[in-house]
PDB file of C-alpha atoms in Angstrom:
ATOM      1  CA  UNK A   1    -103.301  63.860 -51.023  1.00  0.00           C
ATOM      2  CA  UNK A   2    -104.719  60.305 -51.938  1.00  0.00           C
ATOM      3  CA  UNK A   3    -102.359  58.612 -54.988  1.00  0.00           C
ATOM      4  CA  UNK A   4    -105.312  56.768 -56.354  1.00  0.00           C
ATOM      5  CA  UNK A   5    -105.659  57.495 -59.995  1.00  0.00           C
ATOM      6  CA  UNK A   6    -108.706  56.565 -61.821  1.00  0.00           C
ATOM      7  CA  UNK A   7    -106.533  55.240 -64.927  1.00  0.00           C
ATOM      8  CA  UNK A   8    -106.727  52.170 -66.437  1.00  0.00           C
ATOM      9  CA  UNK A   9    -103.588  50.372 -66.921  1.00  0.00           C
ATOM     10  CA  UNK A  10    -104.600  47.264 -68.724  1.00  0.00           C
ATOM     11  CA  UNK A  11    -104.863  49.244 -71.826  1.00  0.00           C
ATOM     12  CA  UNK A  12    -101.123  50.634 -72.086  1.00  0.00           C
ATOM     13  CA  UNK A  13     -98.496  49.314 -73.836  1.00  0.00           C
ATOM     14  CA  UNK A  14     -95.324  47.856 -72.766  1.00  0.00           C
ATOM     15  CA  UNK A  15     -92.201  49.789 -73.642  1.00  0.00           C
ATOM     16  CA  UNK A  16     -90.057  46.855 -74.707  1.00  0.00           C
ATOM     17  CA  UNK A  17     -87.332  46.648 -77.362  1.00  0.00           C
ATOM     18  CA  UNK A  18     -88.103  45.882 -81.117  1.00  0.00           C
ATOM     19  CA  UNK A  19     -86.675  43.584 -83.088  1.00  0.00           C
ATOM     20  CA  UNK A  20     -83.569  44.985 -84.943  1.00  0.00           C
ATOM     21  CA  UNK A  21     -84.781  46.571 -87.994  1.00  0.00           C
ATOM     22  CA  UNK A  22     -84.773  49.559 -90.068  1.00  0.00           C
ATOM     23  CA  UNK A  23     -87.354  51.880 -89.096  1.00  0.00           C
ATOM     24  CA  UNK A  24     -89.736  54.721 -90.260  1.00  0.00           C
ATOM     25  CA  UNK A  25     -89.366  57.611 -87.547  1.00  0.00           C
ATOM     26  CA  UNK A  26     -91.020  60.701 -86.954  1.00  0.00           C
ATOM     27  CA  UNK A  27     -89.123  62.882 -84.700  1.00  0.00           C
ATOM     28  CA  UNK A  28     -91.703  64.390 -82.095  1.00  0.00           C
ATOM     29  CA  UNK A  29     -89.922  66.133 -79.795  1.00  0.00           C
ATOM     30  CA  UNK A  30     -85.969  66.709 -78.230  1.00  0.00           C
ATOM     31  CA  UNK A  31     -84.985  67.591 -74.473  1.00  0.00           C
ATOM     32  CA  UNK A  32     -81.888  68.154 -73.438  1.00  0.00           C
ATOM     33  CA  UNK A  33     -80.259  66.053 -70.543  1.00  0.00           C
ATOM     34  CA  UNK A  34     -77.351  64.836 -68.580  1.00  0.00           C
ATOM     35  CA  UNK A  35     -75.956  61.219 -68.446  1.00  0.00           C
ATOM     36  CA  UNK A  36     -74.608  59.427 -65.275  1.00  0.00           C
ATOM     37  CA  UNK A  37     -71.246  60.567 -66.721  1.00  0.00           C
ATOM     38  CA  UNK A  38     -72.254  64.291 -66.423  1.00  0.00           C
ATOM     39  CA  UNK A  39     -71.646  64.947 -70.648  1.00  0.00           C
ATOM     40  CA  UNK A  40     -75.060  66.565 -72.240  1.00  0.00           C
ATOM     41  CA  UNK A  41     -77.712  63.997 -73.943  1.00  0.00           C
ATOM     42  CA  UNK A  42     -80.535  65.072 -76.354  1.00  0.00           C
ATOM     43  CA  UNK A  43     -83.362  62.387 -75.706  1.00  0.00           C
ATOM     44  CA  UNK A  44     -85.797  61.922 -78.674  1.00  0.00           C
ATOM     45  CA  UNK A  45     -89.401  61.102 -78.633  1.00  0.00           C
ATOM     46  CA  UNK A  46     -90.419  59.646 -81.598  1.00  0.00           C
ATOM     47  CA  UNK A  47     -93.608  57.551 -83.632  1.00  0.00           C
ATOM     48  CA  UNK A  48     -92.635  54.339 -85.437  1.00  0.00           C
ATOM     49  CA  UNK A  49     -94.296  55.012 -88.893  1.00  0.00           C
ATOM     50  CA  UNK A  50     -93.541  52.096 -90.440  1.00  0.00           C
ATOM     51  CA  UNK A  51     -92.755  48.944 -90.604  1.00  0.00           C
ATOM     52  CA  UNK A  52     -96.304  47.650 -90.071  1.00  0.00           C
ATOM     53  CA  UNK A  53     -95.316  44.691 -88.376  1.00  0.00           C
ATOM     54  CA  UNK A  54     -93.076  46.677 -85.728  1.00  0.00           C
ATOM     55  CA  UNK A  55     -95.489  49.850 -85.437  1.00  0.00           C
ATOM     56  CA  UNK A  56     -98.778  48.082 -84.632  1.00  0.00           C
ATOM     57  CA  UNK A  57     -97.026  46.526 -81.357  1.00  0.00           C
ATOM     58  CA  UNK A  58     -94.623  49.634 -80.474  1.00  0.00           C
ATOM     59  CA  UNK A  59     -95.989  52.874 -81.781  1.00  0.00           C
ATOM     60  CA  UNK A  60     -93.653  55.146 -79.488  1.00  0.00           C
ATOM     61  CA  UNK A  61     -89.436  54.572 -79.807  1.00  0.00           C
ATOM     62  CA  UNK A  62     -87.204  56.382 -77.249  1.00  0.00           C
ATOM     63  CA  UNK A  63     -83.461  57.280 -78.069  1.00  0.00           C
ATOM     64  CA  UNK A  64     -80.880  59.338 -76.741  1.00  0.00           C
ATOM     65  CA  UNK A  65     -77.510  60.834 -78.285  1.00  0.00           C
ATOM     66  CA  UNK A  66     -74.716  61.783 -76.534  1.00  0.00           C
ATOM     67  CA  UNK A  67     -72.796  64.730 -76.887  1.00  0.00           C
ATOM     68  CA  UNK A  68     -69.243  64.192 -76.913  1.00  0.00           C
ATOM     69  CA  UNK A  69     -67.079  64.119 -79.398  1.00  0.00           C
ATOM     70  CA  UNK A  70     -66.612  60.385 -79.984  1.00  0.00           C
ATOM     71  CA  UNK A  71     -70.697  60.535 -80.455  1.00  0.00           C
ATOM     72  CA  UNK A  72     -71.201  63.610 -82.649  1.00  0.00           C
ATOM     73  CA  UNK A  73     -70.875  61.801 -86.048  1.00  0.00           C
ATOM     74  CA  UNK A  74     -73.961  60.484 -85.314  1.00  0.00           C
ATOM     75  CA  UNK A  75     -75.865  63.842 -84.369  1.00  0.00           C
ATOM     76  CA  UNK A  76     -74.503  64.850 -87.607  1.00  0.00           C
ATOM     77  CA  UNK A  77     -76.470  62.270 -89.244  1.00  0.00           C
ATOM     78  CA  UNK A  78     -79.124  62.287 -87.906  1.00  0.00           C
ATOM     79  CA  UNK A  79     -79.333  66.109 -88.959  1.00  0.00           C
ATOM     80  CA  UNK A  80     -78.196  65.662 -92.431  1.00  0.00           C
ATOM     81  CA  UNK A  81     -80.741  62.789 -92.727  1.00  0.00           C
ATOM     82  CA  UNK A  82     -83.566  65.278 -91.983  1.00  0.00           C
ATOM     83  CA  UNK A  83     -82.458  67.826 -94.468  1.00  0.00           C
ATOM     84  CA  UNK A  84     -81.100  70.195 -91.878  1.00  0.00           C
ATOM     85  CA  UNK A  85     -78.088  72.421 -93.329  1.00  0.00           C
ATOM     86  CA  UNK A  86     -74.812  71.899 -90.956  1.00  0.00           C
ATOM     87  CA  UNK A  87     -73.165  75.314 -90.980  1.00  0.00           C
ATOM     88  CA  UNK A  88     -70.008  75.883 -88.876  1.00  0.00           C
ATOM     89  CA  UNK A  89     -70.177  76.892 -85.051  1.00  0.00           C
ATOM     90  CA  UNK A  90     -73.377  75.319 -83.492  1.00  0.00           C
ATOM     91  CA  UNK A  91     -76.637  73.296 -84.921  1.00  0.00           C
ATOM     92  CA  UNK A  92     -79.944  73.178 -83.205  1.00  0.00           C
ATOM     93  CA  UNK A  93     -81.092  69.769 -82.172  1.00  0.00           C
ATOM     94  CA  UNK A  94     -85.247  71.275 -82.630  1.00  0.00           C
ATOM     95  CA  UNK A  95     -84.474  71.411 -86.180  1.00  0.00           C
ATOM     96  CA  UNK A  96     -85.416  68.163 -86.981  1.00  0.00           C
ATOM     97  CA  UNK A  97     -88.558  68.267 -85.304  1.00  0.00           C
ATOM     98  CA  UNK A  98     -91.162  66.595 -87.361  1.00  0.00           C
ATOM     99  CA  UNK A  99     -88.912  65.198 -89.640  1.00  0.00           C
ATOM    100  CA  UNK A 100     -89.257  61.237 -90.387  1.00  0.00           C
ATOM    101  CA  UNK A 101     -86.145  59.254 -91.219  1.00  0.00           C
ATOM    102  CA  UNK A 102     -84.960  56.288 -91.713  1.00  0.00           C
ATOM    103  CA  UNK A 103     -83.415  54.434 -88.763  1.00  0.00           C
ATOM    104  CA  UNK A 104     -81.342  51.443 -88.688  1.00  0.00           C
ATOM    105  CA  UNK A 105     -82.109  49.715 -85.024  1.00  0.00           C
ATOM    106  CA  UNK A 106     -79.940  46.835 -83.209  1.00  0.00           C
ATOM    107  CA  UNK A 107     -79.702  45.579 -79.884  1.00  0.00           C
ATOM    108  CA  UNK A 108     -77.591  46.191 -77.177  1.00  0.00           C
ATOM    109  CA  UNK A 109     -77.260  44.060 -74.240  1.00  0.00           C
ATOM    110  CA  UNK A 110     -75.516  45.702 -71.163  1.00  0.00           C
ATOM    111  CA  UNK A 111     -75.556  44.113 -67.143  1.00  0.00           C
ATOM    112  CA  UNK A 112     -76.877  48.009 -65.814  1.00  0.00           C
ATOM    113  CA  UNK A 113     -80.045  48.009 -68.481  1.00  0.00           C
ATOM    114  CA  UNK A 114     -80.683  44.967 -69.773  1.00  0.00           C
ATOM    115  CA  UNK A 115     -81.656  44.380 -73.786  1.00  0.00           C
ATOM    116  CA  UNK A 116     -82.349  47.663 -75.272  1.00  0.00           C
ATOM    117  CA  UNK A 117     -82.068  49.108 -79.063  1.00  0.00           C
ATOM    118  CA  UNK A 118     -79.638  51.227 -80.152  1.00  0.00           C
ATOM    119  CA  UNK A 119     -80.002  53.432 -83.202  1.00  0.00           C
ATOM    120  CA  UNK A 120     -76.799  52.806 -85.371  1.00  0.00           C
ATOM    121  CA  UNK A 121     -77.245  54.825 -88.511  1.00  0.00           C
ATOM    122  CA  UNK A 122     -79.814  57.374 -89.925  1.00  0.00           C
ATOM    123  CA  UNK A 123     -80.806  57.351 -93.336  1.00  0.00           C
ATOM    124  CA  UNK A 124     -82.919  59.637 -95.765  1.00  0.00           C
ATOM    125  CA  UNK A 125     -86.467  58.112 -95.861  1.00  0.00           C
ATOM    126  CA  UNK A 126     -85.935  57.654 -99.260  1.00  0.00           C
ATOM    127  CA  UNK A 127     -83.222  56.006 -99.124  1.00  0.00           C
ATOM    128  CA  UNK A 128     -84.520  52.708 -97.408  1.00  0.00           C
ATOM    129  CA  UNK A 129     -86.094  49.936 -99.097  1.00  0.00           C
ATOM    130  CA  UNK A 130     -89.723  49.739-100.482  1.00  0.00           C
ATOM    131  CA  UNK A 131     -91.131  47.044 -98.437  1.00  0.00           C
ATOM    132  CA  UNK A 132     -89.541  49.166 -95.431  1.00  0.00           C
ATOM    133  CA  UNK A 133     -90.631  53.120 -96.838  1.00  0.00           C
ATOM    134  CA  UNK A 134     -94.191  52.199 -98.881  1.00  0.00           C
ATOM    135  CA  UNK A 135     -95.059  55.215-101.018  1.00  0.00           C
ATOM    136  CA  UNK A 136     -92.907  57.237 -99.601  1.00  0.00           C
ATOM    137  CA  UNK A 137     -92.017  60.420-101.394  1.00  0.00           C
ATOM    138  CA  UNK A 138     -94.458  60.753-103.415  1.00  0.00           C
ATOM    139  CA  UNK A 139     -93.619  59.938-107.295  1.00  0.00           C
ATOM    140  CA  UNK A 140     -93.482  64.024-108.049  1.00  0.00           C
ATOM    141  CA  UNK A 141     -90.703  64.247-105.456  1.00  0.00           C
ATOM    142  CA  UNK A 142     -86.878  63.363-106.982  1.00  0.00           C
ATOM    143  CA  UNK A 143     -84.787  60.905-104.518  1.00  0.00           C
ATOM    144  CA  UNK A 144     -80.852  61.201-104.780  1.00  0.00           C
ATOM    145  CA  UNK A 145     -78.164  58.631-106.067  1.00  0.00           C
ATOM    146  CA  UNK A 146     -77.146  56.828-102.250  1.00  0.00           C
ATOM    147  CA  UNK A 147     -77.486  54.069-101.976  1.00  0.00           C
ATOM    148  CA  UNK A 148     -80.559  52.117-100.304  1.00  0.00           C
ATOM    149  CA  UNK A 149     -80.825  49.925 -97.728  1.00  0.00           C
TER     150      UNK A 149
END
């Protein structure tokens, strides 16, 4: 088999981390994994929707959650965020699917991976700022009392 690919490289971009920020998501897709540490991961695929400034030079964002219990408030979140109902007994990570949310972003700087973000806290879309959300819901739509950030 010959492992020369007619693909042009020049044209792809460069996963790198963004700046720390709060972020627009859309959730495209979950798999299940394992860490190094052998506990179960769900890794998201996701688009940047907005900022501007951040999803014209990184349109795809990568993040995993771990599941263990020091980790799970997070999960939680991020479910809650979406609009998915927790019930007792079990959740399914697919749920959220196609939902976009609000992500606050930082770096994290470790000796085994270098700089790379690091989602911290998931938020209702509309519950981050203007210049962050745009027209987002749309004016028919009512937004709750949290706060926004």
């Amino acid at each position: 088999m010959e492992l020369e690919f007619n693909i042009d490289l020049t044209s792809i971009k460069e996963l790198k981390p963004i700046p720390p920020a709060i972020v627009i998501l859309q959730i495209d897709s979950v798999k299940a994994g394992q860490s190094k540490a052998g506990n179960t991961m769900l890794h998201y695929a996701t688009t940047i929707l907005a900022p501007d400034d951040i999803c014209e030079k990184v349109d795809k964002f990568y993040f995993s959650l771990t599941l263990v219990d020091s980790a799970l408030w997070l999960v939680k979140q991020l479910q809650q965020a979406c609009g998915v109902e927790i019930v007792p007994g079990s959740f399914n990570a697919e749920a959220v699917v196609g939902c976009q949310v609000g992500a606050k972003v930082d770096l994290r700087i470790s000796e085994e991976y270098g700089i790379r973000n690091q989602v911290s806290k998931f938020y209702r879309v509309e519950k981050t700022i203007p210049e962050v959300r745009g027209d987002w819901p749309p004016e028919d739509e009512e937004v709750g009392d949290e706060e926004t950030v």
